[in-house]
Structure formats: C-alpha cells, structure tokens
C-alpha cells in the first residue's frame, strides 16, 4: 500500500471513529442563572466534573438572580424548537414543562443510582412527573435567613438574633438612630418578593403560609394577618438606603460584608458570596434564622432534562444527571454554593455552622410539619400565580399603596387567575 493510500484509509477510519469517541463522552448545554461570584464558583465545580469525564460543556448563563430572566430565555428557546439539554429549573415549573411533554425521563440513571432511597421524599416528589424522574436535585437552600454584620450590631449593643418582627424592628430602629443602614436590599422584584416571603412566614407562621400562599384561600388572602404582612413590608422599606435602585442581590450582600449595611434578608446563596470572599461565619458575618415561628422556607436547585435529539446530547444528559447526584460532587458544590446537599447520605462534617443549623432546623421543620416551599424562589405555586404576587408586592414596596389596597389587589389578581 502506498503511504498516500494508507493515509487516506487511516483518515477515513478516524473520521468514522471520531463521532463515536465524542459520543461516548457526551455534550451538554446547561442553561442556568448562576453568575455571581459564589454561584460561578459552584457551577464551575459541575463544569469541571463533567469535563473530567471527557464531556463537552456548553455554558448558557442568563444573568438575573431568582431566575426570572432565565425562564424567559428558556421559553424562547423551546418555542424556537431548540431547547437546551439541561436547565436549572425547579418546583412546579418542572411539572409544568413535563406536562407539556417537553422533558425527557432519566429513570435509568435514577434507578441505578438508587435515588429513591437517598432523597428526602419532599424533593423526590418534585423531581418526578407521573412517577418518572425528569429532574435531578443538587441542593437544599434555606430562604429565611438574616445575614448580619457583627461589628455594626455590636455598635448598638445587639448580639442576639431577633425572634419576632417586633424585635427585628427594635434592632433596625436602633441601627437607624445610630446612622447605620439597617437593611441591604436591591431593586429586582424577586428580591422584594424574597423579603415578603420571609415576612409572611414570620408574621403568620407555617399554617398561614400554607393556607394563604399554597392553597390560595381567599379568607387568608384578605384577612388581618395578610394586612400585617404588608405592614411589616412597608416598615422594611424605611430600613433600606436611598441608593437601592439597580442593585443586584450579591451587591447587597457585599454591603453587609463591607460594613455599609447591618443586615440582609436572603437565602443562603448569600453565604456563597461570603465564602467566595474568604469570610467566616461567627466572626466576619452572622447567619441568623429570620423570625419564622419554627418554620423553614425551602428552595432547591435542580436540573431538568429537555427532550433533545442526537445520541451525543442524550448521553450528555445522562452523564450530567449521574454527576449532579454523585455524593462527592454534592459535597464540593454545596460547600461553594452556601446550601446543603440534596442527598441525605452526604456527611456534613467540614460544612460551617450555618449549614449545620440549616440541616438541624430542616429536620425539625419536617417532623413538625412546618416546612414550606418558597413562593419567591418558584417552589410553591405555578408561575401565573407567583407572577401576581410578584407584581403586587413590588408595586406596593415601590409606592405608597396602603396594605388594605395591596391585599385587595392581591386577592383580585388571584381570583382572576383562578377563573382562567
Ligand atoms: C436559586 C439560587 C440562586 C439565587 C440567586 C435562586 O432562585 O435557587 O441557586 O443562587 O436564585 O441567583
């Protein structure tokens, strides 16, 4: 054989083999909204783990905390007939996409990984549609936290966490009188709703939260407790500095870190920011559960797998699903993310005191039936209902609307969606 002929044959063989080689490793396009410092570090763990298996990672980050912008981008991709293969998606959103027939099941990965025996039932239920796993959970985030600057609080003689909203107001009033901004918040509607979410649990307690927000009970939506929730929200507006417009949640966290504000109410993804900046809990910052009447607001990140074609992409989805649920990965990811593992069998040694507290309170809330899925983080109700809460709360917060008007508007909006 001439060397030219040998070369031609070798090239032909190689070109036949190449797709086979990449097929074995898989390609995955991941749409997510993890773009802050701590978030990018955490998602970097997943990318590296996927690439270490020889896979090709196509990153599709959509900036905007809370995921509202990412969900808009996702809809556009699906409508265009070109869905990403894996999407950061959660709660009822998973069920909605599955119901429309857009999600692929990953039962083979879930069965061989024995997911049913290592996931808390509350999460396993969210990940399944009609008994099939269509998503894989990566973590448990707690929403009802206060992140505090110990040095600023010491200036006004505060060392203990407020356990009621009246106590919180007393602390905030002291700070304000001392010329310290009590609360760091930005201007995204979802940040306002996060604040409102936490207040609703603390003012009304878990039963109220379930009846008013999950069951959308008209009597609870319009009752005195709901008025009190909006009254406290109005009070919060007075604790925020004048420069809040255009501020993202992670910049608000930075204000607490830098001593420009004493507290932020935010889920424990804020801890990912402190961790990325090398700050330690107890010393550089405090994590206090917000007044919550023994409740716990649950948020969990997961990846849902959209129906795609091509063996390489399908392979990528399965590899990613397996990785997301791998114990070592869940440990590394959650140490960076500020959350705790979704798997119940990953030991928490090496996790900080905030994570330990989150875990302890989670178990207590589950056994006391006081766990509530987060409204603000898309865990509680469908997007159409959540959108109405988002609009009313943000309009209220950014105007001088009365609590009575807000409650009226909210109840009317919920009734409108129900009638559709
Ligand atoms: C997600 C977190 C994320 C946060 C801010 C939440 O909805 O669950 O993972 O860090 O939004 O972007």
Coordinates of C-alpha atoms and ligand atoms in Angstrom, one line a residue, residues 33-34 36 39 64-67 88 90 139 141 190 249 269 299-301 337 376-377, ligand 1:
X33 CA -28.6 31.8 36.2
X34 CA -25.5 31.3 38.4
X36 CA -22.5 35.9 40.9
X39 CA -22.6 31.0 42.1
X64 CA -30.5 37.8 36.9
X65 CA -30.9 36.3 40.3
X66 CA -34.0 34.3 41.1
X67 CA -34.2 33.0 37.5
X88 CA -31.8 24.9 36.1
X90 CA -37.4 23.9 40.0
X139 CA -29.1 21.1 46.9
X141 CA -31.2 26.2 50.1
X190 CA -37.8 38.9 43.1
X249 CA -28.7 40.8 45.5
X269 CA -26.8 31.6 48.3
X299 CA -35.7 26.2 48.0
X300 CA -33.9 23.5 46.0
X301 CA -32.0 23.8 42.8
X337 CA -22.9 27.4 47.0
X376 CA -40.3 33.8 45.8
X377 CA -38.0 31.0 44.6
Ligands
LIG1 C1 -31.6 30.0 43.2 C2 -30.2 30.0 43.8 C3 -29.5 31.3 43.3 C4 -30.4 32.5 43.6 C5 -29.8 33.9 43.2 C6 -32.3 31.2 43.5 O1 -33.6 31.2 42.9 O2 -32.2 28.9 43.7 O3 -29.4 28.9 43.4 O4 -28.2 31.4 43.8 O5 -31.6 32.4 43.0 O6 -29.5 33.9 41.9

